[in-house]
mmCIF file of C-alpha atoms and ligand atoms in Angstrom:
data_model
loop_
_atom_site.group_PDB
_atom_site.id
_atom_site.type_symbol
_atom_site.label_atom_id
_atom_site.label_comp_id
_atom_site.label_asym_id
_atom_site.label_seq_id
_atom_site.Cartn_x
_atom_site.Cartn_y
_atom_site.Cartn_z
ATOM 1 C CA MET K 1 128.564 151.112 110.627
ATOM 2 C CA ALA K 2 125.728 149.731 108.425
ATOM 3 C CA GLU K 3 123.686 152.314 106.606
ATOM 4 C CA LYS K 4 120.211 152.912 108.122
ATOM 5 C CA VAL K 5 117.565 150.678 106.630
ATOM 6 C CA LYS K 6 114.924 152.792 104.874
ATOM 7 C CA LYS K 7 112.941 150.231 102.797
ATOM 8 C CA ILE K 8 112.417 146.561 103.314
ATOM 9 C CA ALA K 9 110.510 143.794 101.547
ATOM 10 C CA VAL K 10 108.672 140.709 102.820
ATOM 11 C CA LEU K 11 107.925 137.459 100.991
ATOM 12 C CA THR K 12 106.556 134.063 101.727
ATOM 13 C CA SER K 13 108.049 131.098 99.932
ATOM 14 C CA GLY K 14 107.708 127.220 99.676
ATOM 15 C CA GLY K 15 104.718 125.467 101.097
ATOM 16 C CA ASP K 16 102.358 127.803 102.998
ATOM 17 C CA ALA K 17 101.987 127.441 106.722
ATOM 18 C CA PRO K 18 99.372 128.733 109.222
ATOM 19 C CA GLY K 19 100.863 131.675 110.936
ATOM 20 C CA MET K 20 102.589 133.152 107.799
ATOM 21 C CA ASN K 21 99.884 135.891 107.819
ATOM 22 C CA ALA K 22 100.663 136.789 111.436
ATOM 23 C CA ALA K 23 104.311 136.921 110.553
ATOM 24 C CA ILE K 24 103.584 139.230 107.521
ATOM 25 C CA ARG K 25 101.435 141.450 109.752
ATOM 26 C CA ALA K 26 104.211 141.685 112.374
ATOM 27 C CA VAL K 27 106.929 142.637 109.832
ATOM 28 C CA VAL K 28 104.697 145.247 108.139
ATOM 29 C CA ARG K 29 103.486 146.838 111.413
ATOM 30 C CA GLN K 30 106.780 146.820 113.234
ATOM 31 C CA ALA K 31 108.529 148.369 110.232
ATOM 32 C CA LEU K 32 105.903 151.071 109.997
ATOM 33 C CA SER K 33 106.212 151.757 113.713
ATOM 34 C CA LYS K 34 109.974 152.401 113.139
ATOM 35 C CA GLY K 35 109.379 154.658 110.186
ATOM 36 C CA ILE K 36 110.635 152.072 107.624
ATOM 37 C CA GLU K 37 108.919 151.767 104.267
ATOM 38 C CA ILE K 38 107.645 148.243 103.561
ATOM 39 C CA VAL K 39 106.680 146.386 100.453
ATOM 40 C CA GLY K 40 105.167 142.992 99.883
ATOM 41 C CA ILE K 41 106.630 140.629 97.240
ATOM 42 C CA HIS K 42 103.812 138.415 95.937
ATOM 43 C CA ARG K 43 104.294 134.630 95.120
ATOM 44 C CA GLY K 44 107.799 134.235 96.645
ATOM 45 C CA TYR K 45 110.885 134.380 94.453
ATOM 46 C CA ALA K 46 108.634 133.951 91.383
ATOM 47 C CA GLY K 47 106.872 137.227 92.067
ATOM 48 C CA LEU K 48 110.170 138.930 92.818
ATOM 49 C CA LEU K 49 111.382 137.886 89.306
ATOM 50 C CA ASP K 50 108.041 139.279 87.868
ATOM 51 C CA GLU K 51 108.298 142.505 89.970
ATOM 52 C CA GLU K 52 105.063 141.752 91.725
ATOM 53 C CA ILE K 53 105.919 144.278 94.516
ATOM 54 C CA THR K 54 103.329 146.412 96.219
ATOM 55 C CA PRO K 55 103.472 148.929 99.110
ATOM 56 C CA MET K 56 102.080 147.706 102.336
ATOM 57 C CA ASP K 57 100.475 149.835 105.016
ATOM 58 C CA ALA K 58 98.927 148.991 108.477
ATOM 59 C CA HIS K 59 95.492 148.450 106.818
ATOM 60 C CA SER K 60 96.888 146.087 104.187
ATOM 61 C CA VAL K 61 97.422 143.453 106.982
ATOM 62 C CA SER K 62 94.131 144.084 108.774
ATOM 63 C CA ASP K 63 92.091 141.080 109.724
ATOM 64 C CA ILE K 64 94.680 138.423 108.713
ATOM 65 C CA ILE K 65 96.089 137.367 112.054
ATOM 66 C CA SER K 66 93.510 134.631 112.377
ATOM 67 C CA ARG K 67 93.707 133.407 108.733
ATOM 68 C CA GLY K 68 95.556 130.443 107.437
ATOM 69 C CA GLY K 69 97.498 130.613 104.127
ATOM 70 C CA THR K 70 99.490 133.729 103.102
ATOM 71 C CA ILE K 71 97.993 136.925 101.708
ATOM 72 C CA LEU K 72 101.154 137.442 99.722
ATOM 73 C CA GLN K 73 100.652 133.975 98.093
ATOM 74 C CA THR K 74 103.653 131.565 97.826
ATOM 75 C CA ALA K 75 105.403 129.681 95.015
ATOM 76 C CA ARG K 76 108.011 127.142 94.312
ATOM 77 C CA CYS K 77 110.177 128.938 91.742
ATOM 78 C CA LEU K 78 112.537 126.635 89.832
ATOM 79 C CA GLU K 79 114.051 129.445 87.806
ATOM 80 C CA PHE K 80 115.469 130.792 90.992
ATOM 81 C CA LEU K 81 117.912 127.881 91.220
ATOM 82 C CA GLN K 82 119.742 129.428 88.277
ATOM 83 C CA GLU K 83 122.402 132.040 88.697
ATOM 84 C CA GLU K 84 121.017 134.399 85.951
ATOM 85 C CA TYR K 85 117.633 134.651 87.632
ATOM 86 C CA GLN K 86 119.265 135.153 91.048
ATOM 87 C CA GLN K 87 121.197 138.124 89.544
ATOM 88 C CA LYS K 88 118.014 139.397 88.025
ATOM 89 C CA ALA K 89 116.177 139.203 91.346
ATOM 90 C CA ALA K 90 118.977 141.116 93.181
ATOM 91 C CA ASP K 91 118.898 143.841 90.448
ATOM 92 C CA ILE K 92 115.177 144.132 90.828
ATOM 93 C CA CYS K 93 115.713 144.604 94.611
ATOM 94 C CA ARG K 94 118.248 147.378 93.881
ATOM 95 C CA LYS K 95 115.930 148.961 91.274
ATOM 96 C CA HIS K 96 113.198 149.231 94.010
ATOM 97 C CA ASN K 97 115.588 150.481 96.577
ATOM 98 C CA ILE K 98 114.930 147.564 98.847
ATOM 99 C CA ASP K 99 117.617 147.397 101.554
ATOM 100 C CA ALA K 100 116.734 143.922 102.906
ATOM 101 C CA VAL K 101 114.298 141.082 102.198
ATOM 102 C CA VAL K 102 112.517 139.396 105.035
ATOM 103 C CA VAL K 103 111.984 135.744 103.869
ATOM 104 C CA ILE K 104 109.367 133.544 105.525
ATOM 105 C CA GLY K 105 109.679 129.932 104.473
ATOM 106 C CA GLY K 106 111.468 126.611 104.919
ATOM 107 C CA ASP K 107 115.140 125.716 104.348
ATOM 108 C CA GLY K 108 114.596 125.733 100.547
ATOM 109 C CA SER K 109 113.593 129.322 100.926
ATOM 110 C CA TYR K 110 116.668 129.926 103.131
ATOM 111 C CA LYS K 111 118.783 128.696 100.233
ATOM 112 C CA GLY K 112 117.061 131.262 98.021
ATOM 113 C CA ALA K 113 117.952 133.886 100.632
ATOM 114 C CA ARG K 114 121.636 132.765 100.474
ATOM 115 C CA ASN K 115 121.541 133.359 96.771
ATOM 116 C CA LEU K 116 120.224 136.884 97.185
ATOM 117 C CA ARG K 117 123.005 137.407 99.692
ATOM 118 C CA ASN K 118 125.549 136.168 97.117
ATOM 119 C CA HIS K 119 124.406 139.046 95.039
ATOM 120 C CA ASP K 120 124.738 141.616 97.897
ATOM 121 C CA ILE K 121 121.147 141.736 99.046
ATOM 122 C CA ASN K 122 120.691 141.583 102.802
ATOM 123 C CA THR K 123 118.131 139.038 104.061
ATOM 124 C CA ILE K 124 116.577 137.992 107.327
ATOM 125 C CA SER K 125 114.811 134.627 107.290
ATOM 126 C CA MET K 126 112.295 133.067 109.636
ATOM 127 C CA PRO K 127 111.137 129.486 109.751
ATOM 128 C CA GLY K 128 107.687 129.065 108.128
ATOM 129 C CA THR K 129 106.834 125.426 107.519
ATOM 130 C CA ILE K 130 104.522 122.789 108.924
ATOM 131 C CA ASP K 131 107.389 120.186 108.638
ATOM 132 C CA LEU K 132 109.446 121.355 111.707
ATOM 133 C CA ASP K 133 112.582 120.175 109.617
ATOM 134 C CA ILE K 134 114.737 123.297 110.068
ATOM 135 C CA ALA K 135 117.889 122.449 112.145
ATOM 136 C CA SER K 136 118.639 126.027 113.293
ATOM 137 C CA THR K 137 115.375 126.217 115.335
ATOM 138 C CA ASP K 138 113.254 124.101 117.713
ATOM 139 C CA TYR K 139 110.103 125.669 116.404
ATOM 140 C CA THR K 140 108.730 126.447 112.977
ATOM 141 C CA ILE K 141 105.661 128.585 112.291
ATOM 142 C CA GLY K 142 102.769 126.351 111.280
ATOM 143 C CA PHE K 143 103.879 123.156 112.920
ATOM 144 C CA ASP K 144 101.597 123.590 115.947
ATOM 145 C CA THR K 145 98.434 124.233 113.838
ATOM 146 C CA ALA K 146 99.168 121.395 111.412
ATOM 147 C CA VAL K 147 99.884 118.840 114.075
ATOM 148 C CA ASN K 148 96.657 119.781 115.877
ATOM 149 C CA THR K 149 94.666 119.539 112.643
ATOM 150 C CA ALA K 150 96.109 116.071 111.929
ATOM 151 C CA MET K 151 95.538 114.988 115.597
ATOM 152 C CA GLU K 152 91.862 115.941 115.446
ATOM 153 C CA ALA K 153 91.362 114.150 112.130
ATOM 154 C CA ILE K 154 93.112 111.020 113.407
ATOM 155 C CA ASP K 155 90.951 111.035 116.589
ATOM 156 C CA LYS K 156 87.953 110.706 114.240
ATOM 157 C CA ILE K 157 89.583 107.878 112.287
ATOM 158 C CA ARG K 158 90.376 106.154 115.542
ATOM 159 C CA ASP K 159 86.717 106.112 116.568
ATOM 160 C CA THR K 160 85.583 104.336 113.397
ATOM 161 C CA SER K 161 88.587 102.063 113.445
ATOM 162 C CA THR K 162 87.658 100.844 117.001
ATOM 163 C CA SER K 163 83.974 100.388 116.088
ATOM 164 C CA HIS K 164 84.926 98.209 113.077
ATOM 165 C CA GLU K 165 87.863 96.556 114.857
ATOM 166 C CA ARG K 166 90.076 97.606 111.992
ATOM 167 C CA CYS K 167 93.670 98.543 111.461
ATOM 168 C CA SER K 168 94.129 102.107 110.229
ATOM 169 C CA ILE K 169 97.106 103.601 108.455
ATOM 170 C CA VAL K 170 97.092 107.370 108.448
ATOM 171 C CA GLU K 171 99.613 109.169 106.319
ATOM 172 C CA VAL K 172 100.599 112.632 107.467
ATOM 173 C CA MET K 173 102.762 115.219 105.786
ATOM 174 C CA GLY K 174 106.317 116.266 106.539
ATOM 175 C CA ARG K 175 108.237 115.757 103.338
ATOM 176 C CA GLY K 176 111.559 114.008 104.257
ATOM 177 C CA ALA K 177 110.892 114.542 107.932
ATOM 178 C CA GLY K 178 108.926 112.640 110.543
ATOM 179 C CA TYR K 179 108.087 115.294 113.124
ATOM 180 C CA ILE K 180 104.358 115.586 112.355
ATOM 181 C CA ALA K 181 104.184 111.739 112.399
ATOM 182 C CA LEU K 182 106.071 111.476 115.623
ATOM 183 C CA TRP K 183 103.827 114.100 117.372
ATOM 184 C CA CYS K 184 100.601 112.511 116.070
ATOM 185 C CA GLY K 185 102.000 109.107 117.139
ATOM 186 C CA ILE K 186 102.233 110.355 120.736
ATOM 187 C CA ALA K 187 99.176 112.559 120.735
ATOM 188 C CA ASN K 188 96.959 110.006 119.078
ATOM 189 C CA GLY K 189 98.297 106.997 120.943
ATOM 190 C CA ALA K 190 99.345 105.135 117.825
ATOM 191 C CA GLU K 191 100.515 101.560 118.160
ATOM 192 C CA ASP K 192 103.053 102.100 115.419
ATOM 193 C CA VAL K 193 104.719 105.117 113.839
ATOM 194 C CA LEU K 194 106.728 104.959 110.678
ATOM 195 C CA LEU K 195 109.386 107.670 110.165
ATOM 196 C CA PRO K 196 111.668 108.430 107.203
ATOM 197 C CA GLU K 197 114.426 108.860 109.747
ATOM 198 C CA HIS K 198 114.014 105.057 110.267
ATOM 199 C CA TYR K 199 113.398 104.077 106.701
ATOM 200 C CA ASN K 200 114.452 100.431 106.986
ATOM 201 C CA PHE K 201 111.683 99.144 109.162
ATOM 202 C CA ASP K 202 110.454 95.548 108.923
ATOM 203 C CA GLU K 203 106.872 95.310 107.748
ATOM 204 C CA GLN K 204 106.649 91.681 109.091
ATOM 205 C CA GLU K 205 107.258 93.130 112.656
ATOM 206 C CA ILE K 206 104.289 95.374 112.182
ATOM 207 C CA VAL K 207 102.178 92.412 111.002
ATOM 208 C CA ASN K 208 103.284 90.458 114.076
ATOM 209 C CA HIS K 209 102.509 93.422 116.256
ATOM 210 C CA ILE K 210 98.914 93.782 114.889
ATOM 211 C CA ILE K 211 98.280 90.083 115.561
ATOM 212 C CA GLU K 212 99.741 90.201 119.086
ATOM 213 C CA GLY K 213 97.604 93.303 119.811
ATOM 214 C CA ARG K 214 94.434 91.572 118.620
ATOM 215 C CA LYS K 215 95.279 88.593 120.934
ATOM 216 C CA LYS K 216 95.675 90.995 123.886
ATOM 217 C CA GLY K 217 92.189 92.397 123.106
ATOM 218 C CA LYS K 218 93.051 95.580 121.159
ATOM 219 C CA GLN K 219 90.116 96.713 119.140
ATOM 220 C CA HIS K 220 92.030 98.727 116.639
ATOM 221 C CA HIS K 221 95.605 99.231 115.490
ATOM 222 C CA LEU K 222 96.569 102.759 114.452
ATOM 223 C CA ILE K 223 99.716 103.194 112.307
ATOM 224 C CA ILE K 224 100.888 106.756 111.635
ATOM 225 C CA ASN K 225 102.832 106.659 108.376
ATOM 226 C CA ALA K 226 104.987 109.682 107.485
ATOM 227 C CA GLU K 227 104.704 110.963 103.890
ATOM 228 C CA GLY K 228 108.512 110.298 103.576
ATOM 229 C CA ILE K 229 107.702 106.574 103.813
ATOM 230 C CA GLY K 230 104.442 106.842 101.804
ATOM 231 C CA HIS K 231 102.747 103.912 99.955
ATOM 232 C CA SER K 232 100.018 103.705 102.537
ATOM 233 C CA SER K 233 97.398 102.194 100.298
ATOM 234 C CA SER K 234 99.535 99.330 99.086
ATOM 235 C CA MET K 235 100.822 98.776 102.650
ATOM 236 C CA ALA K 236 97.161 98.490 103.904
ATOM 237 C CA LYS K 237 96.558 95.756 101.241
ATOM 238 C CA ARG K 238 99.547 93.741 102.258
ATOM 239 C CA ILE K 239 98.735 94.106 105.953
ATOM 240 C CA GLU K 240 95.154 93.023 105.456
ATOM 241 C CA ALA K 241 96.314 89.978 103.508
ATOM 242 C CA ALA K 242 98.907 89.023 106.072
ATOM 243 C CA THR K 243 96.788 89.520 109.193
ATOM 244 C CA GLY K 244 93.285 88.856 107.987
ATOM 245 C CA ILE K 245 92.224 92.074 109.722
ATOM 246 C CA GLU K 246 90.465 94.722 107.705
ATOM 247 C CA THR K 247 92.863 97.649 107.069
ATOM 248 C CA ARG K 248 92.108 101.069 105.669
ATOM 249 C CA ALA K 249 94.503 103.782 104.518
ATOM 250 C CA THR K 250 93.805 107.508 104.809
ATOM 251 C CA ILE K 251 96.066 110.204 103.418
ATOM 252 C CA LEU K 252 95.333 113.431 105.212
ATOM 253 C CA GLY K 253 97.032 115.644 102.613
ATOM 254 C CA HIS K 254 96.695 119.383 102.218
ATOM 255 C CA MET K 255 94.071 119.829 104.966
ATOM 256 C CA GLN K 256 97.176 119.813 107.279
ATOM 257 C CA ARG K 257 98.380 123.051 105.744
ATOM 258 C CA GLY K 258 95.274 125.084 106.122
ATOM 259 C CA GLY K 259 93.113 126.543 108.899
ATOM 260 C CA SER K 260 93.242 129.273 111.447
ATOM 261 C CA PRO K 261 96.615 129.259 113.230
ATOM 262 C CA THR K 262 96.839 128.266 116.949
ATOM 263 C CA ALA K 263 97.712 130.855 119.528
ATOM 264 C CA ARG K 264 101.273 129.377 119.610
ATOM 265 C CA ASP K 265 101.740 129.842 115.924
ATOM 266 C CA ARG K 266 100.381 133.413 116.041
ATOM 267 C CA VAL K 267 102.532 134.374 119.006
ATOM 268 C CA TYR K 268 105.775 132.829 117.589
ATOM 269 C CA ALA K 269 105.032 134.365 114.085
ATOM 270 C CA SER K 270 104.321 137.813 115.594
ATOM 271 C CA THR K 271 107.423 137.816 117.717
ATOM 272 C CA MET K 272 109.707 136.566 114.967
ATOM 273 C CA GLY K 273 108.287 139.008 112.464
ATOM 274 C CA ALA K 274 108.924 142.048 114.758
ATOM 275 C CA MET K 275 112.297 140.674 115.634
ATOM 276 C CA ALA K 276 113.320 140.560 111.942
ATOM 277 C CA VAL K 277 112.693 144.261 111.669
ATOM 278 C CA ASP K 278 114.508 145.072 114.902
ATOM 279 C CA LEU K 279 117.521 143.066 113.815
ATOM 280 C CA LEU K 280 117.691 144.941 110.538
ATOM 281 C CA LEU K 281 117.540 148.237 112.562
ATOM 282 C CA GLU K 282 120.485 146.945 114.632
ATOM 283 C CA GLY K 283 122.470 146.409 111.311
ATOM 284 C CA ALA K 284 122.216 142.653 111.275
ATOM 285 C CA GLN K 285 123.196 140.936 107.963
ATOM 286 C CA GLN K 286 122.160 137.607 106.748
ATOM 287 C CA ARG K 287 120.592 136.224 109.935
ATOM 288 C CA VAL K 288 118.090 133.399 110.464
ATOM 289 C CA ILE K 289 115.594 133.666 113.353
ATOM 290 C CA GLY K 290 114.737 130.684 115.470
ATOM 291 C CA VAL K 291 113.927 129.369 118.914
ATOM 292 C CA ARG K 292 116.277 127.393 121.125
ATOM 293 C CA ASN K 293 115.469 126.097 124.561
ATOM 294 C CA GLY K 294 112.554 128.523 124.792
ATOM 295 C CA GLN K 295 114.579 131.595 123.782
ATOM 296 C CA TYR K 296 114.367 133.518 120.494
ATOM 297 C CA ILE K 297 117.718 133.405 118.831
ATOM 298 C CA HIS K 298 119.297 134.337 115.517
ATOM 299 C CA THR K 299 121.990 132.487 113.617
ATOM 300 C CA ASP K 300 124.211 133.224 110.655
ATOM 301 C CA LEU K 301 122.519 132.031 107.449
ATOM 302 C CA ASP K 302 125.405 129.794 106.253
ATOM 303 C CA GLU K 303 125.821 128.325 109.700
ATOM 304 C CA ALA K 304 122.036 127.612 109.851
ATOM 305 C CA LEU K 305 121.977 125.921 106.506
ATOM 306 C CA ALA K 306 125.006 123.684 107.503
ATOM 307 C CA MET K 307 123.158 122.335 110.679
ATOM 308 C CA GLN K 308 121.675 118.890 110.850
ATOM 309 C CA LYS K 309 118.481 118.082 112.731
ATOM 310 C CA SER K 310 118.098 114.755 114.547
ATOM 311 C CA MET K 311 114.980 112.880 115.560
ATOM 312 C CA ASP K 312 114.146 112.591 119.190
ATOM 313 C CA GLU K 313 114.740 108.956 119.908
ATOM 314 C CA TYR K 314 113.479 109.131 123.486
ATOM 315 C CA GLN K 315 110.100 110.501 122.232
ATOM 316 C CA LEU K 316 109.961 107.728 119.682
ATOM 317 C CA SER K 317 110.641 105.091 122.285
ATOM 318 C CA ILE K 318 107.981 106.347 124.728
ATOM 319 C CA CYS K 319 105.462 106.614 121.865
ATOM 320 C CA LYS K 320 105.808 102.856 121.306
ATOM 321 C CA THR K 321 105.799 101.946 125.003
ATOM 322 C CA LEU K 322 102.820 104.011 126.014
ATOM 323 C CA ALA K 323 100.663 102.576 123.273
ATOM 324 C CA ASN K 324 101.723 98.994 123.524
ATOM 325 C CA ILE K 325 102.264 98.022 127.192
HETATM 326 P P1 ADP R 1 110.651 125.411 101.624
HETATM 327 O O1 ADP R 1 111.188 126.803 101.708
HETATM 328 O O2 ADP R 1 109.314 125.229 102.257
HETATM 329 O O3 ADP R 1 111.729 124.363 102.095
HETATM 330 P P2 ADP R 1 111.167 124.718 98.844
HETATM 331 O O4 ADP R 1 112.235 123.680 99.150
HETATM 332 O O5 ADP R 1 110.072 124.333 97.855
HETATM 333 O O6 ADP R 1 110.346 125.124 100.097
HETATM 334 O O7 ADP R 1 111.797 126.135 98.429
HETATM 335 C C1 ADP R 1 111.107 127.200 98.151
HETATM 336 C C2 ADP R 1 111.742 127.935 96.966
HETATM 337 O O8 ADP R 1 113.039 128.472 97.397
HETATM 338 C C3 ADP R 1 112.063 127.175 95.744
HETATM 339 O O9 ADP R 1 110.936 126.983 94.862
HETATM 340 C C4 ADP R 1 113.105 128.129 95.143
HETATM 341 O O10 ADP R 1 112.487 129.172 94.492
HETATM 342 C C5 ADP R 1 113.897 128.472 96.365
HETATM 343 N N1 ADP R 1 114.997 127.647 96.499
HETATM 344 C C6 ADP R 1 115.076 126.397 97.016
HETATM 345 N N2 ADP R 1 116.328 125.835 96.975
HETATM 346 C C7 ADP R 1 117.095 126.776 96.382
HETATM 347 C C8 ADP R 1 118.468 126.852 96.005
HETATM 348 N N3 ADP R 1 119.279 125.803 96.224
HETATM 349 N N4 ADP R 1 118.848 128.022 95.420
HETATM 350 C C9 ADP R 1 118.038 129.038 95.170
HETATM 351 N N5 ADP R 1 116.707 128.940 95.488
HETATM 352 C C10 ADP R 1 116.243 127.932 96.096
HETATM 353 O O1 F6P R 2 106.753 121.577 103.089
HETATM 354 C C1 F6P R 2 105.388 121.534 103.405
HETATM 355 C C2 F6P R 2 104.733 120.353 102.638
HETATM 356 O O2 F6P R 2 103.314 120.399 102.972
HETATM 357 C C3 F6P R 2 105.311 119.026 102.887
HETATM 358 O O3 F6P R 2 104.896 118.479 104.110
HETATM 359 C C4 F6P R 2 104.836 118.287 101.717
HETATM 360 O O4 F6P R 2 105.755 117.270 101.342
HETATM 361 C C5 F6P R 2 104.827 119.307 100.639
HETATM 362 O O5 F6P R 2 104.831 120.595 101.283
HETATM 363 C C6 F6P R 2 103.684 119.152 99.707
HETATM 364 O O6 F6P R 2 103.860 120.116 98.615
HETATM 365 P P1 F6P R 2 102.733 120.545 97.580
HETATM 366 O O7 F6P R 2 101.882 121.576 98.220
HETATM 367 O O8 F6P R 2 103.483 121.043 96.422
HETATM 368 O O9 F6P R 2 101.973 119.225 97.268
#
């Protein structure tokens, strides 16, 4: 029988994502409602190593549910890849009587959790990343807001692209994954979408496609290019030279990470945050929260990290068909 959890910590790590604040709020308030002491670790694993640990109360998470970013701040901490710093972090948790750490972040942050586990610190992780690139879940906190932000920006680019009868290449985030690109491809009705999961595409086919579209009377050609492919500006120059059609590249960048979270992100974040605390009370060890087929689930940390995520080829095929028939 696991010992009763008395004190837990929460941190955010990796790239921030809209909805992280809602998740922090849920962890803090669910813990307090169950009589558990809760502390916030600032700046992810970097702040843990610097002992930036502060008590949280119900008021400390007031007024944050609608705010993007993370009140705990976040960091990418390279030191934490080294064994000596992982040991130090675990010792700091023990010094502060922290029974478990709730980690909100992407799969890099999950690997950090695994290293805390390797030094006997219990962790519960939940998926916070705009990239949707975590295999153990169908949903990641922040994706919905980011994809809506990108979609709205691309709608605006599409307006001007049509007026000027141009080709537009819009680069969206996602690191090595193409989910934001695929969703924008469908939601914005893009003629082409370039995904890192299909890295070896033929640029000549895109050139031919733009010329065919123009002959059919298309007034613009919208290409969504995933960050994992990149090089949008040089691609625009080559496409303009090959087609004779004015081509502009726009890199949406970090605007995709900010902004007030959508209802979906707030609700998933709140549910997962509360669930993290409930799992700890049930004695769970080293679990990763996710969503599968509409149900909230939790998976063993090692199993979650071993999973592979695949691209939805059907969605990719309909994206192309619907924009190009
Ligand atoms: P994300 O969590 O969004 O995937 P990163 O990949 O940048 O973001 O990871 C966030 C942080 O998690 C890293 O800066 C590092 O502190 C920690 N981390 C990532 N990979 C490892 C690893 N293999 N071992 C220990 N810590 C890691
Ligand atoms: O993981 C979230 C993300 O926004 C990725 O889409 C992107 O590749 C990366 O973080 C950008 O990181 P940075 O904020 O360090 O530029």
